[in-house]
Short mmCIF file of C-alpha atoms in Angstrom, two decimals:
data_model
loop_
_atom_site.label_atom_id
_atom_site.label_comp_id
_atom_site.label_asym_id
_atom_site.label_seq_id
_atom_site.Cartn_x
_atom_site.Cartn_y
_atom_site.Cartn_z
CA UNK A 1 -62.56 75.24 11.88
CA UNK A 2 -61.29 77.52 9.13
CA UNK A 3 -58.16 76.20 7.53
CA UNK A 4 -55.79 78.93 8.67
CA UNK A 5 -52.99 76.36 8.78
CA UNK A 6 -52.08 74.11 5.87
CA UNK A 7 -49.47 71.38 5.90
CA UNK A 8 -48.56 69.86 2.58
CA UNK A 9 -45.78 67.94 0.93
CA UNK A 10 -43.74 69.51 -1.80
CA UNK A 11 -40.76 68.28 -3.76
CA UNK A 12 -38.52 70.02 -1.22
CA UNK A 13 -40.20 68.49 1.84
CA UNK A 14 -42.99 69.62 4.12
CA UNK A 15 -44.41 73.12 3.84
CA UNK A 16 -46.38 74.68 6.70
CA UNK A 17 -48.47 77.65 5.51
CA UNK A 18 -50.04 80.10 7.94
CA UNK A 19 -53.01 82.15 6.70
CA UNK A 20 -54.26 85.48 7.98
CA UNK A 21 -55.94 86.24 11.30
CA UNK A 22 -55.02 86.19 14.94
CA UNK A 23 -51.63 84.58 15.52
CA UNK A 24 -52.67 82.83 18.76
CA UNK A 25 -55.61 81.16 16.96
CA UNK A 26 -53.25 80.02 14.22
CA UNK A 27 -50.82 78.62 16.77
CA UNK A 28 -53.60 76.68 18.48
CA UNK A 29 -54.72 75.27 15.15
CA UNK A 30 -51.17 74.31 14.22
CA UNK A 31 -50.78 72.53 17.55
CA UNK A 32 -53.96 70.51 16.93
CA UNK A 33 -52.79 69.48 13.46
CA UNK A 34 -49.37 68.45 14.69
CA UNK A 35 -50.59 66.35 17.61
CA UNK A 36 -52.94 64.47 15.30
CA UNK A 37 -50.02 62.55 13.77
CA UNK A 38 -46.99 63.14 15.97
CA UNK A 39 -45.04 60.13 14.67
CA UNK A 40 -45.03 61.54 11.18
CA UNK A 41 -43.52 64.89 12.07
CA UNK A 42 -41.03 63.69 14.68
CA UNK A 43 -37.53 64.80 13.72
CA UNK A 44 -38.71 66.47 10.53
CA UNK A 45 -37.63 69.68 8.85
CA UNK A 46 -40.22 72.06 7.42
CA UNK A 47 -40.37 75.29 5.52
CA UNK A 48 -42.73 77.93 6.90
CA UNK A 49 -44.77 80.05 4.49
CA UNK A 50 -46.55 83.03 6.02
CA UNK A 51 -47.67 84.90 2.89
CA UNK A 52 -47.64 88.66 3.28
CA UNK A 53 -48.13 88.61 7.06
CA UNK A 54 -45.54 90.79 8.82
CA UNK A 55 -44.20 88.86 11.79
CA UNK A 56 -41.90 89.96 14.59
CA UNK A 57 -38.99 87.85 15.75
CA UNK A 58 -40.95 87.10 18.93
CA UNK A 59 -43.93 85.76 16.96
CA UNK A 60 -41.68 83.68 14.72
CA UNK A 61 -39.84 82.18 17.64
CA UNK A 62 -43.24 81.23 19.14
CA UNK A 63 -43.88 79.19 16.00
CA UNK A 64 -40.36 77.72 16.20
CA UNK A 65 -40.90 76.69 19.82
CA UNK A 66 -44.26 75.10 19.06
CA UNK A 67 -42.74 73.07 16.22
CA UNK A 68 -39.68 72.34 18.35
CA UNK A 69 -41.90 70.75 20.99
CA UNK A 70 -42.92 68.19 18.34
CA UNK A 71 -39.32 67.62 17.34
CA UNK A 72 -39.64 69.67 14.14
CA UNK A 73 -37.16 72.28 12.98
CA UNK A 74 -37.81 75.11 10.54
CA UNK A 75 -35.16 75.36 7.87
CA UNK A 76 -36.58 78.29 5.95
CA UNK A 77 -39.19 81.02 6.16
CA UNK A 78 -40.94 82.08 2.98
CA UNK A 79 -42.69 85.44 2.98
CA UNK A 80 -43.42 88.44 0.81
CA UNK A 81 -43.06 90.67 3.87
CA UNK A 82 -39.64 92.23 4.36
CA UNK A 83 -40.35 92.57 8.10
CA UNK A 84 -40.89 88.84 8.43
CA UNK A 85 -37.79 88.03 6.38
CA UNK A 86 -35.71 90.36 8.60
CA UNK A 87 -37.14 88.69 11.72
CA UNK A 88 -36.26 85.27 10.27
CA UNK A 89 -32.68 86.37 9.62
CA UNK A 90 -32.56 87.64 13.21
CA UNK A 91 -33.40 84.12 14.39
CA UNK A 92 -30.78 82.64 12.10
CA UNK A 93 -33.28 81.07 9.68
CA UNK A 94 -32.98 81.10 5.93
CA UNK A 95 -35.56 83.36 4.34
CA UNK A 96 -36.86 83.78 0.84
CA UNK A 97 -39.62 85.35 -1.18
CA UNK A 98 -42.04 82.82 -2.55
CA UNK A 99 -41.24 81.46 -6.01
CA UNK A 100 -43.40 82.71 -8.88
CA UNK A 101 -45.13 79.37 -9.13
CA UNK A 102 -46.17 78.13 -5.70
CA UNK A 103 -46.79 74.57 -6.87
CA UNK A 104 -43.41 73.21 -7.82
CA UNK A 105 -43.77 72.21 -11.46
CA UNK A 106 -46.69 69.95 -10.73
CA UNK A 107 -49.42 70.13 -13.29
CA UNK A 108 -53.02 70.13 -12.20
CA UNK A 109 -54.10 66.84 -10.67
CA UNK A 110 -50.56 65.55 -10.14
CA UNK A 111 -49.18 64.89 -6.69
CA UNK A 112 -45.65 64.41 -5.36
CA UNK A 113 -44.34 60.86 -5.01
CA UNK A 114 -41.06 59.12 -4.47
CA UNK A 115 -39.84 55.85 -6.01
CA UNK A 116 -37.64 53.57 -3.92
CA UNK A 117 -35.86 51.15 -6.24
CA UNK A 118 -34.57 48.62 -3.73
CA UNK A 119 -35.73 46.20 -1.08
CA UNK A 120 -36.31 47.82 2.30
CA UNK A 121 -34.70 45.62 4.93
CA UNK A 122 -35.31 45.35 8.66
CA UNK A 123 -34.54 48.64 10.41
CA UNK A 124 -34.78 50.74 7.26
CA UNK A 125 -37.40 53.45 7.06
CA UNK A 126 -38.90 55.71 4.39
CA UNK A 127 -40.86 58.83 5.33
CA UNK A 128 -42.35 61.05 2.69
CA UNK A 129 -45.22 63.54 2.72
CA UNK A 130 -46.51 62.38 -0.71
CA UNK A 131 -47.00 58.90 -2.18
CA UNK A 132 -44.37 56.18 -1.85
CA UNK A 133 -43.70 53.56 -4.52
CA UNK A 134 -41.32 50.71 -3.72
CA UNK A 135 -39.92 48.57 -6.51
CA UNK A 136 -38.72 45.67 -4.36
CA UNK A 137 -39.81 43.98 -1.15
CA UNK A 138 -40.57 45.56 2.22
CA UNK A 139 -39.18 43.07 4.72
CA UNK A 140 -40.38 42.51 8.29
CA UNK A 141 -38.97 45.23 10.54
CA UNK A 142 -38.89 47.84 7.75
CA UNK A 143 -41.20 50.86 7.89
CA UNK A 144 -42.86 53.24 5.45
CA UNK A 145 -44.74 56.34 6.55
CA UNK A 146 -46.38 58.27 3.71
CA UNK A 147 -48.68 61.23 3.56
CA UNK A 148 -50.38 59.63 0.56
CA UNK A 149 -50.65 56.12 -0.91
CA UNK A 150 -48.13 53.30 -0.61
CA UNK A 151 -47.58 51.01 -3.59
CA UNK A 152 -45.21 48.06 -3.27
CA UNK A 153 -44.17 46.23 -6.42
CA UNK A 154 -43.04 43.23 -4.39
CA UNK A 155 -43.84 41.56 -1.09
CA UNK A 156 -45.01 43.81 1.71
CA UNK A 157 -44.18 42.26 5.08
CA UNK A 158 -43.12 45.30 7.11
CA UNK A 159 -45.07 48.06 8.82
CA UNK A 160 -46.70 50.78 6.70
CA UNK A 161 -48.72 53.90 7.43
CA UNK A 162 -50.50 55.50 4.46
CA UNK A 163 -52.31 58.83 4.79
CA UNK A 164 -50.19 59.52 7.85
CA UNK A 165 -51.29 63.16 7.91
CA UNK A 166 -54.89 62.13 8.23
CA UNK A 167 -55.89 61.20 4.67
CA UNK A 168 -58.42 58.40 5.16
CA UNK A 169 -58.77 57.96 1.41
CA UNK A 170 -55.18 56.73 1.07
CA UNK A 171 -54.61 53.12 -0.07
CA UNK A 172 -51.90 50.51 0.29
CA UNK A 173 -51.26 48.11 -2.60
CA UNK A 174 -48.74 45.28 -2.92
CA UNK A 175 -48.08 42.26 -5.12
CA UNK A 176 -48.20 40.29 -1.89
CA UNK A 177 -49.86 42.08 1.01
CA UNK A 178 -48.65 40.53 4.25
CA UNK A 179 -47.93 43.70 6.25
CA UNK A 180 -46.95 43.13 9.85
CA UNK A 181 -49.04 46.17 10.69
CA UNK A 182 -51.00 48.35 8.30
CA UNK A 183 -52.25 51.82 9.15
CA UNK A 184 -54.31 54.17 7.04
CA UNK A 185 -55.04 57.61 8.49
CA UNK A 186 -56.17 56.92 12.04
CA UNK A 187 -57.02 53.24 11.44
CA UNK A 188 -54.85 50.29 12.26
CA UNK A 189 -54.86 46.64 11.20
CA UNK A 190 -52.55 43.87 12.29
CA UNK A 191 -51.48 40.79 10.37
CA UNK A 192 -53.67 37.78 11.20
CA UNK A 193 -52.05 35.49 13.78
CA UNK A 194 -52.38 32.46 11.58
CA UNK A 195 -50.59 32.24 8.27
CA UNK A 196 -52.86 32.87 5.34
CA UNK A 197 -52.60 30.09 2.79
CA UNK A 198 -52.47 31.40 -0.73
CA UNK A 199 -51.76 29.30 -3.76
CA UNK A 200 -49.95 31.97 -5.73
CA UNK A 201 -48.86 35.58 -5.65
CA UNK A 202 -51.99 37.70 -5.68
CA UNK A 203 -51.87 41.49 -5.74
CA UNK A 204 -54.06 43.09 -3.11
CA UNK A 205 -55.08 46.55 -2.04
CA UNK A 206 -56.15 47.89 1.36
CA UNK A 207 -58.35 50.89 2.03
CA UNK A 208 -60.66 52.27 4.71
CA UNK A 209 -64.36 51.38 4.51
CA UNK A 210 -66.38 52.79 7.36
CA UNK A 211 -64.37 52.07 10.49
CA UNK A 212 -62.33 49.17 9.13
CA UNK A 213 -59.37 48.57 6.89
CA UNK A 214 -60.55 46.28 4.10
CA UNK A 215 -58.29 44.17 1.89
CA UNK A 216 -59.42 43.26 -1.61
CA UNK A 217 -57.84 41.87 -4.78
CA UNK A 218 -55.94 44.58 -6.64
CA UNK A 219 -57.52 44.97 -10.00
CA UNK A 220 -56.53 48.40 -11.26
CA UNK B 1 -1.86 38.84 -5.72
CA UNK B 2 -3.47 40.51 -2.71
CA UNK B 3 -5.64 38.31 -0.51
CA UNK B 4 -9.33 38.67 0.21
CA UNK B 5 -10.64 40.10 3.47
CA UNK B 6 -13.87 38.33 4.44
CA UNK B 7 -15.86 39.29 7.53
CA UNK B 8 -18.16 36.76 9.18
CA UNK B 9 -21.07 38.46 10.92
CA UNK B 10 -24.70 37.85 11.91
CA UNK B 11 -26.34 40.59 13.97
CA UNK B 12 -27.75 38.07 16.44
CA UNK B 13 -25.43 36.37 18.89
CA UNK B 14 -25.02 32.65 19.33
CA UNK B 15 -25.69 31.62 15.75
CA UNK B 16 -22.19 30.20 15.27
CA UNK B 17 -20.03 32.98 13.79
CA UNK B 18 -16.92 31.98 15.72
CA UNK B 19 -17.27 28.26 15.05
CA UNK B 20 -17.84 28.97 11.35
CA UNK B 21 -14.82 31.30 11.23
CA UNK B 22 -12.52 28.78 12.94
CA UNK B 23 -13.65 25.93 10.70
CA UNK B 24 -13.59 27.85 7.42
CA UNK B 25 -10.11 29.16 8.25
CA UNK B 26 -8.91 25.64 9.02
CA UNK B 27 -10.59 24.13 5.95
CA UNK B 28 -9.11 26.78 3.63
CA UNK B 29 -5.65 26.16 5.10
CA UNK B 30 -6.09 22.38 4.58
CA UNK B 31 -6.68 23.17 0.91
CA UNK B 32 -3.28 24.87 0.78
CA UNK B 33 -4.42 28.46 1.17
CA UNK B 34 -2.47 30.90 3.33
CA UNK B 35 -5.02 31.96 5.95
CA UNK B 36 -5.21 34.29 8.93
CA UNK B 37 -8.29 34.43 11.16
CA UNK B 38 -8.81 37.68 13.05
CA UNK B 39 -10.86 37.94 16.24
CA UNK B 40 -12.52 41.38 16.14
CA UNK B 41 -14.60 40.75 19.26
CA UNK B 42 -12.46 42.91 21.55
CA UNK B 43 -13.18 42.21 25.21
CA UNK B 44 -15.05 38.96 24.56
CA UNK B 45 -12.51 36.93 22.69
CA UNK B 46 -13.52 33.38 21.79
CA UNK B 47 -11.87 32.45 18.55
CA UNK B 48 -8.62 31.46 20.30
CA UNK B 49 -10.57 29.12 22.60
CA UNK B 50 -12.50 27.46 19.75
CA UNK B 51 -9.23 26.96 17.89
CA UNK B 52 -7.41 25.69 20.98
CA UNK B 53 -4.74 28.40 20.81
CA UNK B 54 -5.61 30.34 23.96
CA UNK B 55 -2.50 29.35 25.90
CA UNK B 56 -0.17 30.70 23.23
CA UNK B 57 -1.37 34.31 23.19
CA UNK B 58 1.36 36.83 23.98
CA UNK B 59 0.28 39.91 22.03
CA UNK B 60 -3.15 40.78 20.63
CA UNK B 61 -4.90 43.05 18.14
CA UNK B 62 -4.99 46.03 20.51
CA UNK B 63 -1.23 45.69 21.14
CA UNK B 64 -0.73 45.93 17.37
CA UNK B 65 -2.99 49.00 17.11
CA UNK B 66 -1.20 50.72 19.99
CA UNK B 67 2.23 49.93 18.57
CA UNK B 68 3.25 47.70 21.50
CA UNK B 69 4.31 45.00 19.04
CA UNK B 70 4.60 44.42 15.32
CA UNK B 71 1.73 42.70 13.52
CA UNK B 72 3.89 39.64 12.79
CA UNK B 73 4.61 39.18 16.52
CA UNK B 74 0.93 39.00 17.43
CA UNK B 75 0.15 36.23 14.92
CA UNK B 76 -0.12 32.74 16.39
CA UNK B 77 0.63 29.86 14.05
CA UNK B 78 -1.67 26.85 14.21
CA UNK B 79 0.78 23.94 14.04
CA UNK B 80 -1.87 21.38 13.04
CA UNK B 81 -2.21 22.85 9.53
CA UNK B 82 0.12 24.58 7.12
CA UNK B 83 -0.16 28.34 6.89
CA UNK B 84 -2.96 29.03 9.37
CA UNK B 85 -2.55 31.96 11.75
CA UNK B 86 -4.69 33.63 14.41
CA UNK B 87 -4.69 37.31 15.34
CA UNK B 88 -6.36 37.22 18.78
CA UNK B 89 -8.54 39.94 20.30
CA UNK B 90 -7.70 41.63 23.59
CA UNK B 91 -9.65 40.31 26.53
CA UNK B 92 -8.99 43.10 29.01
CA UNK B 93 -9.98 46.02 26.75
CA UNK B 94 -13.16 47.02 24.96
CA UNK B 95 -14.07 47.84 21.38
CA UNK B 96 -13.32 51.56 21.78
CA UNK B 97 -9.61 50.64 21.82
CA UNK B 98 -9.83 50.05 18.05
CA UNK B 99 -11.18 52.32 15.30
CA UNK B 100 -12.48 51.31 11.86
CA UNK B 101 -9.38 53.00 10.35
CA UNK B 102 -7.13 50.78 12.50
CA UNK B 103 -8.95 47.69 11.20
CA UNK B 104 -8.62 48.81 7.59
CA UNK B 105 -4.88 49.30 8.12
CA UNK B 106 -4.43 45.87 9.76
CA UNK B 107 -6.50 44.13 7.08
CA UNK B 108 -4.47 45.82 4.35
CA UNK B 109 -1.20 44.66 5.94
CA UNK B 110 -2.50 41.10 6.33
CA UNK B 111 -3.83 40.81 2.78
CA UNK B 112 -0.30 41.31 1.45
CA UNK B 113 0.83 38.08 3.08
CA UNK B 114 -2.25 35.86 3.07
CA UNK B 115 -4.75 34.52 0.52
CA UNK B 116 -7.62 34.78 3.01
CA UNK B 117 -8.09 37.16 5.94
CA UNK B 118 -11.18 36.00 7.82
CA UNK B 119 -12.53 38.42 10.42
CA UNK B 120 -14.82 37.14 13.17
CA UNK B 121 -17.27 39.94 14.02
CA UNK B 122 -18.91 40.47 17.40
CA UNK B 123 -22.70 40.22 17.61
CA UNK B 124 -24.70 43.42 17.31
CA UNK B 125 -24.56 46.38 14.97
CA UNK B 126 -22.56 48.80 17.09
CA UNK B 127 -18.95 49.87 16.91
CA UNK B 128 -17.53 46.35 17.20
CA UNK B 129 -19.50 45.34 14.12
CA UNK B 130 -18.47 48.50 12.27
CA UNK B 131 -14.82 47.78 13.10
CA UNK B 132 -15.15 44.22 11.86
CA UNK B 133 -16.64 45.13 8.48
CA UNK B 134 -14.50 48.25 7.94
CA UNK B 135 -11.71 46.38 6.17
CA UNK B 136 -13.86 43.74 4.47
CA UNK B 137 -13.97 43.06 0.74
CA UNK B 138 -16.76 40.54 1.20
CA UNK B 139 -19.16 39.76 4.02
CA UNK B 140 -20.49 36.36 5.03
CA UNK B 141 -23.73 36.57 7.01
CA UNK B 142 -24.43 33.60 9.29
CA UNK B 143 -27.98 32.91 10.39
CA UNK B 144 -29.92 30.05 11.89
CA UNK B 145 -33.37 29.03 10.62
CA UNK B 146 -35.12 31.09 13.29
CA UNK B 147 -37.31 34.12 12.67
CA UNK B 148 -35.35 36.34 15.07
CA UNK B 149 -31.96 35.41 13.60
CA UNK B 150 -33.25 35.98 10.05
CA UNK B 151 -34.64 39.38 11.07
CA UNK B 152 -31.25 40.41 12.46
CA UNK B 153 -29.46 39.04 9.39
CA UNK B 154 -31.76 41.19 7.25
CA UNK B 155 -30.86 44.26 9.30
CA UNK B 156 -27.15 43.50 8.95
CA UNK B 157 -27.42 42.96 5.20
CA UNK B 158 -29.10 46.38 4.97
CA UNK B 159 -26.21 47.97 6.86
CA UNK B 160 -23.62 46.19 4.71
CA UNK B 161 -25.35 47.40 1.55
CA UNK B 162 -25.37 50.95 2.95
CA UNK B 163 -21.59 50.69 3.41
CA UNK B 164 -21.25 49.40 -0.16
CA UNK B 165 -19.71 46.11 0.91
CA UNK B 166 -22.00 44.27 -1.49
CA UNK B 167 -25.08 42.39 -0.40
CA UNK B 168 -23.03 39.67 1.29
CA UNK B 169 -23.43 35.91 1.02
CA UNK B 170 -25.39 33.68 3.36
CA UNK B 171 -24.61 30.66 5.51
CA UNK B 172 -27.54 28.93 7.19
CA UNK B 173 -26.26 27.21 10.30
CA UNK B 174 -27.80 24.56 12.55
CA UNK B 175 -30.45 23.38 10.14
CA UNK B 176 -32.45 20.34 11.23
CA UNK B 177 -33.79 18.69 8.07
CA UNK B 178 -36.22 16.59 10.04
CA UNK B 179 -37.81 19.63 11.69
CA UNK B 180 -38.04 21.35 8.31
CA UNK B 181 -39.79 18.28 6.91
CA UNK B 182 -42.32 18.39 9.74
CA UNK B 183 -42.89 22.11 9.03
CA UNK B 184 -41.52 23.11 12.47
CA UNK B 185 -38.49 25.00 11.18
CA UNK B 186 -37.91 27.61 8.48
CA UNK B 187 -36.60 25.90 5.38
CA UNK B 188 -33.62 27.03 3.33
CA UNK B 189 -35.95 28.49 0.72
CA UNK B 190 -37.95 30.38 3.38
CA UNK B 191 -34.76 32.06 4.61
CA UNK B 192 -33.35 32.78 1.15
CA UNK B 193 -36.69 34.15 0.01
CA UNK B 194 -36.71 36.84 2.70
CA UNK B 195 -33.02 37.75 2.60
CA UNK B 196 -32.65 37.54 -1.19
CA UNK B 197 -28.86 37.10 -1.15
CA UNK B 198 -26.66 34.37 -2.60
CA UNK B 199 -26.54 31.17 -0.52
CA UNK B 200 -22.95 30.16 0.25
CA UNK B 201 -23.76 27.08 2.28
CA UNK B 202 -25.90 25.13 4.73
CA UNK B 203 -24.54 23.51 7.90
CA UNK B 204 -26.62 20.91 9.74
CA UNK B 205 -27.20 20.96 13.50
CA UNK B 206 -24.65 18.60 15.04
CA UNK B 207 -23.72 17.67 18.61
CA UNK B 208 -20.19 16.93 17.45
CA UNK B 209 -19.69 20.69 16.99
CA UNK B 210 -20.19 21.26 20.72
CA UNK B 211 -17.54 18.64 21.50
CA UNK B 212 -15.07 20.02 18.96
CA UNK B 213 -15.43 23.66 20.12
CA UNK B 214 -15.02 22.64 23.76
CA UNK B 215 -11.88 20.71 22.88
CA UNK B 216 -10.49 23.51 20.74
CA UNK B 217 -10.28 21.22 17.72
CA UNK B 218 -12.17 22.53 14.67
CA UNK B 219 -14.36 19.75 13.31
CA UNK B 220 -12.87 19.98 9.81
CA UNK B 221 -9.46 18.91 11.17
CA UNK B 222 -10.35 15.22 11.09
CA UNK B 223 -12.57 15.86 8.10
CA UNK B 224 -15.32 13.28 8.69
CA UNK B 225 -19.06 13.53 9.15
CA UNK B 226 -21.75 15.62 7.48
CA UNK B 227 -20.88 18.85 9.35
CA UNK B 228 -17.22 18.69 8.38
CA UNK B 229 -18.32 17.96 4.81
CA UNK B 230 -20.70 20.93 4.83
CA UNK B 231 -17.97 23.28 6.09
CA UNK B 232 -15.43 21.92 3.64
CA UNK B 233 -17.90 22.49 0.79
CA UNK B 234 -18.29 26.11 1.87
CA UNK B 235 -14.50 26.58 1.95
CA UNK B 236 -14.20 25.17 -1.58
CA UNK B 237 -16.97 27.46 -2.80
CA UNK B 238 -15.10 30.41 -1.26
CA UNK B 239 -12.01 29.35 -3.23
CA UNK B 240 -14.11 29.61 -6.37
CA UNK B 241 -14.61 25.88 -7.00
CA UNK B 242 -17.79 25.10 -8.84
CA UNK B 243 -19.36 22.77 -6.27
CA UNK B 244 -23.06 22.79 -5.35
CA UNK B 245 -24.33 23.82 -1.90
CA UNK B 246 -24.13 20.89 0.52
CA UNK B 247 -27.66 19.67 1.27
CA UNK B 248 -27.98 18.16 4.75
CA UNK B 249 -29.90 14.92 4.50
CA UNK B 250 -32.78 13.94 6.69
CA UNK B 251 -31.33 10.95 8.55
CA UNK B 252 -34.65 9.32 9.20
CA UNK B 253 -35.85 10.03 5.71
CA UNK B 254 -32.73 8.53 4.23
CA UNK B 255 -32.89 5.54 6.54
CA UNK B 256 -36.48 4.81 5.69
CA UNK B 257 -35.73 5.18 1.98
CA UNK B 258 -32.83 2.74 2.34
CA UNK B 259 -35.02 0.37 4.32
CA UNK B 260 -37.62 0.45 1.57
CA UNK B 261 -34.89 -0.16 -0.99
CA UNK B 262 -33.63 -3.19 0.95
CA UNK B 263 -37.16 -4.56 1.24
CA UNK B 264 -37.43 -4.35 -2.51
CA UNK B 265 -39.15 -1.03 -2.98
CA UNK B 266 -42.83 -0.29 -3.04
#
C-alpha cells in the first residue's frame, strides 16, 4: 500500500501526516496503522499535518472521530491551505502553517530521543515516539513504551516495548537485562520462570532475529 | 524548635504499619521525646486499640477538622509514658471527611508542641494515603520481605518522590533470619537493592508482637527481647543517634555456634 499516511515522532510529540489522494482511502489506511499498535496511541495527543490539501470541517471532523475512537486527540492542524486552517478553527483546533524546516533541528541521520535520569519505580510509565534512554533502574511494575530503541543504564526488571509503532529493527539494551516482559515490534518475550544465575553484572542486548527475540551480550 | 512530622506508610496492608507506629511512638517517648501519634486511617481506626487507649476516646480527628472540639481536647495522653499522646481517627466516618489541607493544618499545629508527630497511614495509594503524607516532612516506608509488599513499597516510594517528600526511609518488618538463610525469603540486601532507599531498621518476626497488640501494650514498654530491641534501635536512629541497624540473629545459627564453642570449637 502506498504510504499516504505517515506517523512519526517529533520533538513536540507525534505527528500524523496525510498525503494526497482520496480522503476515504487515507482514512482507511490511518485506521489500519492505528489498530496495529493501539496500546501505544491510547490517550495520546497528535498534531495533524495535511500539506496543501484543502479540507472541509466535515472531513476534518471525520479524522478527529477516527482518532477519537482510538483515544487520541488532535491538538493542532498544520496546513498550507487557508481553507483547511479555517475549518480547523471552526472545530476549535489550533492551526498553523508548517515551519520552514519540517524536521525540527535534527540533522541528517539523527533521531529524537529522551533521557530519563532517575529510577522508574512500580506504576511509573514512560511513553515516547522516539528512543528512550534511562539512566537508573527500571523496577518491576514500571513500563516503557518507545517508538524506537530502549537503552537502560541500570537494571531492567520492568516491562518494555521497543519499536512500538512496528519497528522490528528496534533493540533493547541494559546493564542487567531481566525484563519481566520484553516486546519488540509485534514480538513478545517473557522472563524465564527460573532465576538466571549470573556471576556478575553483564550488559545484554535484545533484538528480533527471524520470529524470535534473541538476547546476546552487549558489546557495542 | 518545631517538631518533625513523620508518616508511616506501606502501600500494602497488613505489613505492620500500625504496630510500628505505636511502638516507635512509645519508644521515642521513653527516650524523653514529646510525641504524638496520629491515626490517619479514618473509618478503620486501629492505633487506639494497639495502644490500649480505645476506651478513652471522646473526640477524634474528624471532630477537630469540623471544629467540634479543639485539637488539645482530642488528644489522649498515654499514662504509661511521659509525654505520649494519641490523636485517634473517627470510626464512623470515611476518608472524604478530611482533606490534605486539613492534615497539613493539624500537623503544623501539632509540630509546635511536640518533638515527633508520627502519622499512621492507611493501606493503599488513594485519598487516605494522600491525606496521611500531605503534612509529612519525612516518610517511613514499612515492608515485609515478600515480593508483593516490596512491589507496593516501590510504588509508594515513587509517589512520595513525585510529591517531593524525599525518597523516604525503609523498615523491613517480620524478617525470619532462618528462612533467609535457607534461601526461602528475600534477604535485607535483596529488598534494599530493589528499593534503593536508606534502611532505617529491621524488625524480626515475633509471636510476642501478636500478644502485645492484642493486649494493647506496645512491646517496647517492657523493653525486653529482640523485637523490642529492634524497635528501640529504630527510635534511637530517628533521634539522630549514630547506632547501627539492628541485625536479627538466626536463633538456630547462634545456638549451633554456641554449642560448637562449648564443645571446644572445630
